[in-house]
Short mmCIF file of C-alpha atoms and ligand atoms in Angstrom, two decimals:
data_model
loop_
_atom_site.label_atom_id
_atom_site.label_comp_id
_atom_site.label_asym_id
_atom_site.label_seq_id
_atom_site.Cartn_x
_atom_site.Cartn_y
_atom_site.Cartn_z
CA UNK B 46 93.38 95.78 56.98
CA UNK B 47 92.90 99.03 56.53
CA UNK B 48 90.85 101.57 54.48
CA UNK B 49 92.70 103.70 52.18
CA UNK B 50 90.32 106.40 53.14
CA UNK B 51 90.40 105.80 56.23
CA UNK B 52 94.58 105.77 56.78
CA UNK B 53 94.56 109.21 54.61
CA UNK B 54 92.31 110.79 56.53
CA UNK B 55 93.29 109.51 59.70
CA UNK B 56 97.18 111.62 58.60
CA UNK B 57 95.40 114.80 59.27
CA UNK B 58 95.57 116.20 55.08
CA UNK B 59 92.56 115.64 54.41
CA UNK B 60 88.97 114.66 54.63
CA UNK B 61 87.07 111.89 53.49
CA UNK B 62 85.83 114.02 51.35
CA UNK B 63 88.85 115.28 49.73
CA UNK B 64 90.52 111.78 49.36
CA UNK B 65 87.06 110.47 47.71
CA UNK B 66 88.65 113.38 44.40
CA UNK B 67 92.05 112.66 45.02
CA UNK B 68 90.87 108.66 44.50
CA UNK B 69 88.51 110.30 41.56
CA UNK B 70 91.42 111.52 39.87
CA UNK B 71 93.99 109.27 40.45
CA UNK B 72 96.81 111.08 42.18
CA UNK B 73 96.80 107.87 45.47
CA UNK B 74 98.56 105.21 44.48
CA UNK B 75 98.70 101.79 46.56
CA UNK B 76 102.59 100.00 45.22
CA UNK B 77 102.89 102.23 42.35
CA UNK B 78 99.30 100.56 41.21
CA UNK B 79 97.08 103.71 40.51
CA UNK B 80 94.06 103.00 43.26
CA UNK B 81 90.44 102.97 42.22
CA UNK B 82 88.68 103.38 44.90
CA UNK B 83 88.78 105.04 48.49
CA UNK B 84 87.33 102.00 50.44
CA UNK B 85 89.39 99.56 48.68
CA UNK B 86 91.45 98.03 51.97
CA UNK B 87 95.58 97.00 52.51
CA UNK B 88 97.45 95.87 55.19
CA UNK B 89 99.10 99.76 55.99
CA UNK B 90 102.44 98.56 57.00
CA UNK B 91 103.32 97.45 53.05
CA UNK B 92 100.43 99.45 51.16
CA UNK B 93 103.08 101.88 50.19
CA UNK B 94 100.20 105.67 49.29
CA UNK B 95 101.47 107.96 47.38
CA UNK B 96 99.80 111.08 46.44
CA UNK B 97 101.07 112.74 44.17
CA UNK B 98 104.16 110.71 43.47
CA UNK B 99 104.89 112.29 47.68
CA UNK B 100 105.13 109.25 49.65
CA UNK B 101 101.94 109.41 52.93
CA UNK B 102 103.11 108.45 56.15
CA UNK B 103 100.40 106.16 57.10
CA UNK B 104 101.09 106.40 61.35
CA UNK B 105 98.16 106.71 63.82
CA UNK B 106 99.81 110.01 64.51
CA UNK B 107 100.94 113.65 63.62
CA UNK B 108 104.68 115.42 63.47
CA UNK B 109 104.37 118.71 62.72
CA UNK B 110 107.35 120.84 61.97
CA UNK B 111 106.89 124.69 63.37
CA UNK B 112 108.83 127.53 62.55
CA UNK B 113 108.65 128.84 65.99
CA UNK B 114 108.23 132.35 66.01
CA UNK B 115 108.54 135.17 68.65
CA UNK B 116 105.49 136.08 71.81
CA UNK B 117 103.73 132.41 71.70
CA UNK B 118 104.09 130.15 73.99
CA UNK B 119 105.10 126.68 73.81
CA UNK B 120 101.86 125.37 75.50
CA UNK B 121 99.17 123.63 74.62
CA UNK B 122 96.81 126.37 75.78
CA UNK B 123 97.10 129.32 77.61
CA UNK B 124 94.21 131.78 79.41
CA UNK B 125 95.31 135.24 78.28
CA UNK B 126 98.24 134.19 75.45
CA UNK B 127 98.79 133.07 72.29
CA UNK B 128 99.65 129.32 72.64
CA UNK B 129 102.28 127.74 69.13
CA UNK B 130 98.99 125.36 69.16
CA UNK B 131 96.91 129.20 67.90
CA UNK B 132 99.21 128.74 65.26
CA UNK B 133 97.89 125.27 63.84
CA UNK B 134 95.14 124.93 62.09
CA UNK B 135 91.24 123.53 63.63
CA UNK B 136 91.60 120.04 62.28
CA UNK B 137 94.57 119.83 63.73
CA UNK B 138 94.07 120.87 67.47
CA UNK B 139 91.71 119.19 67.86
CA UNK B 140 93.70 115.49 67.54
CA UNK B 141 95.69 116.76 71.24
CA UNK B 142 98.93 117.48 69.28
CA UNK B 143 101.69 118.58 71.78
CA UNK B 144 104.96 120.47 72.13
CA UNK B 145 108.28 117.68 72.09
CA UNK B 146 109.79 120.42 74.42
CA UNK B 147 109.22 124.12 75.32
CA UNK B 148 111.25 126.54 73.46
CA UNK B 149 110.71 130.80 75.39
CA UNK B 150 108.59 132.31 75.01
CA UNK B 151 111.26 134.94 72.80
CA UNK B 152 112.85 132.24 71.23
CA UNK B 153 111.73 131.45 67.57
CA UNK B 154 113.05 128.39 66.03
CA UNK B 155 112.46 124.33 65.63
CA UNK B 156 109.44 123.11 67.47
CA UNK B 157 108.40 119.74 67.26
CA UNK B 158 104.86 118.93 67.38
CA UNK B 159 102.98 115.42 67.70
CA UNK B 160 100.16 113.49 69.91
CA UNK B 161 102.66 110.23 69.53
CA UNK B 162 103.73 110.02 73.46
CA UNK B 163 105.90 107.56 73.21
CA UNK B 164 108.47 109.68 70.49
CA UNK B 165 107.84 112.72 72.58
CA UNK B 166 108.69 110.75 75.92
CA UNK B 167 112.05 108.71 74.29
CA UNK B 168 112.96 111.96 72.15
CA UNK B 169 113.16 114.83 75.74
CA UNK B 170 114.71 111.45 78.24
CA UNK B 171 118.07 112.64 79.00
CA UNK B 172 119.28 109.40 78.96
CA UNK B 173 118.57 109.25 75.02
CA UNK B 174 121.00 112.40 74.61
CA UNK B 175 119.44 114.48 71.76
CA UNK B 176 121.20 116.77 70.45
CA UNK B 177 119.37 120.28 70.04
CA UNK B 178 122.15 122.74 68.15
CA UNK B 179 120.94 126.71 68.85
CA UNK B 180 122.21 130.47 67.07
CA UNK B 181 122.68 132.00 69.55
CA UNK B 182 122.92 136.14 68.92
CA UNK B 183 125.60 137.42 72.34
CA UNK B 184 126.58 140.63 73.26
CA UNK B 185 130.77 140.18 73.73
CA UNK B 186 133.43 138.19 71.85
CA UNK B 187 132.77 134.50 72.50
CA UNK B 188 136.95 133.19 73.22
CA UNK B 189 139.12 129.57 73.94
CA UNK B 190 137.98 130.06 77.84
CA UNK B 191 133.96 129.85 76.67
CA UNK B 192 134.62 126.91 74.68
CA UNK B 193 136.49 124.36 76.80
CA UNK B 194 134.10 125.86 79.90
CA UNK B 195 130.67 124.42 78.25
CA UNK B 196 132.60 121.61 76.96
CA UNK B 197 134.03 120.20 80.30
CA UNK B 198 130.58 120.53 81.63
CA UNK B 199 129.39 124.33 83.46
CA UNK B 200 128.13 123.66 87.15
CA UNK B 201 125.54 127.11 86.98
CA UNK B 202 125.76 129.13 90.18
CA UNK B 203 122.37 127.53 91.54
CA UNK B 204 124.45 124.28 91.47
CA UNK B 205 122.60 122.90 88.45
CA UNK B 206 125.44 120.96 87.06
CA UNK B 207 125.33 120.94 83.12
CA UNK B 208 126.26 118.40 81.00
CA UNK B 209 129.12 118.76 78.43
CA UNK B 210 127.95 121.74 75.01
CA UNK B 211 129.19 122.03 72.22
CA UNK B 212 130.08 126.35 71.27
CA UNK B 213 130.92 127.26 68.57
CA UNK B 214 131.22 131.08 67.80
CA UNK B 215 130.78 132.63 63.86
CA UNK B 216 132.29 134.51 61.58
CA UNK B 217 130.38 137.93 62.46
CA UNK B 218 131.58 137.53 66.14
CA UNK B 219 128.01 138.64 67.37
CA UNK B 220 127.00 134.90 66.92
CA UNK B 221 128.03 131.10 68.04
CA UNK B 222 126.19 127.62 67.57
CA UNK B 223 125.48 125.90 71.09
CA UNK B 224 124.35 122.34 70.98
CA UNK B 225 123.50 120.90 73.95
CA UNK B 226 122.16 116.98 74.48
CA UNK B 227 118.90 118.69 77.09
CA UNK B 228 117.12 120.71 78.03
CA UNK B 229 117.28 123.04 81.23
CA UNK B 230 115.36 126.03 82.23
CA UNK B 231 116.49 128.54 79.60
CA UNK B 232 120.14 126.21 79.61
CA UNK B 233 121.44 128.47 76.86
CA UNK B 234 120.88 131.48 78.21
CA UNK B 235 121.79 130.96 81.45
CA UNK B 236 124.71 128.88 80.04
CA UNK B 237 126.09 131.88 78.00
CA UNK B 238 125.03 134.47 81.01
CA UNK B 239 127.20 132.16 83.55
CA UNK B 240 130.42 133.53 80.91
CA UNK B 241 129.01 136.89 81.21
CA UNK B 242 127.63 136.46 77.49
CA UNK B 243 124.11 137.19 78.08
CA UNK B 244 121.83 136.30 75.35
CA UNK B 245 119.56 138.95 73.36
CA UNK B 246 118.51 136.04 70.45
CA UNK B 247 117.63 132.48 70.85
CA UNK B 248 117.07 130.32 67.08
CA UNK B 249 116.92 126.67 67.45
CA UNK B 250 118.29 125.22 64.27
CA UNK B 251 118.44 121.18 64.65
CA UNK B 252 116.96 118.76 67.75
CA UNK B 253 118.40 114.67 66.14
CA UNK B 254 118.26 114.96 62.67
CA UNK B 255 115.55 116.93 62.23
CA UNK B 256 116.31 120.29 60.90
CA UNK B 257 114.36 123.43 60.15
CA UNK B 258 113.28 124.30 56.44
CA UNK B 259 114.56 127.15 55.17
CA UNK B 260 111.35 127.63 53.54
CA UNK B 261 109.41 127.55 56.31
CA UNK B 262 108.32 131.34 57.71
CA UNK B 263 108.81 132.59 61.50
CA UNK B 264 104.71 130.90 62.53
CA UNK B 265 104.63 127.88 59.52
CA UNK B 266 104.33 124.79 60.29
CA UNK B 267 104.44 121.26 57.41
CA UNK B 268 103.98 117.71 58.76
CA UNK B 269 107.30 115.64 58.46
CA UNK B 270 108.50 114.50 56.05
CA UNK B 271 108.50 110.38 54.85
CA UNK B 272 111.82 110.36 55.76
CA UNK B 273 111.94 112.99 58.41
CA UNK B 274 109.80 110.75 60.35
CA UNK B 275 111.39 107.11 59.39
CA UNK B 276 114.62 109.78 61.11
CA UNK B 277 113.30 110.41 64.45
CA UNK B 278 111.95 106.86 64.81
CA UNK B 279 115.50 105.31 63.83
CA UNK B 280 116.74 107.66 66.80
CA UNK B 281 114.64 106.85 68.21
CA UNK B 282 114.83 102.66 68.51
CA UNK B 283 118.62 103.17 68.84
CA UNK B 284 119.53 103.49 72.30
N1 URA A 401 117.81 127.22 75.93
C1 URA A 401 117.56 128.85 76.28
O1 URA A 401 117.59 129.40 77.81
N2 URA A 401 115.98 129.07 76.16
C2 URA A 401 115.24 127.56 75.59
O2 URA A 401 114.23 128.63 74.73
C3 URA A 401 115.35 127.10 74.74
C4 URA A 401 117.14 126.70 74.16
#
């Protein structure tokens, strides 16, 4: 059994003081019943807490979706250059969040940050084959031979063997969707360069069941919804 104020403040969304105020205003429900005192206790797995009607994920870990902008490093710290952690408020930075996988400095789009090492490890494991979808703007026109070459699994000039990948040209003639099941260094750029189509801009749209929220402007973040977290966890257990 855990105190409700402790559970809510452990999510990183509200301070203990703010939780007190939410309870006082009658905005916190447990299993559909208004919580009357912040110190009420319950089983975290069975409480079904909501705030303003929105289900709250009482996992002890924090999961953040970021729309990574250009020019920041996918790292937790760097002596000189800004990192994705610099885009989060101090209370989240202090929790020891880290990016799940890396995007290049000039790549934009979906990045998951968490302090859940187990989930991160499993999502990144090549054996899990979690699809990542990228939108790439390229020089040149993608042709069916390119699609077939990626589908067969490219071998790069340095001998790196890539798993089969998806390639879908878009109607504008300059962009394509690339689907990878792994995350080798500069992989999209190197694969498309190997096909004579240098990448001019790269943006990640999705990672497994997680899709970048179209409302998030570059540099902005939000917590995962309970549903997004549950889907990630499900995928995590599935294989
Ligand atoms: N592939 C790349 O080339 N760069 C990224 O940032 C991600 C995938």
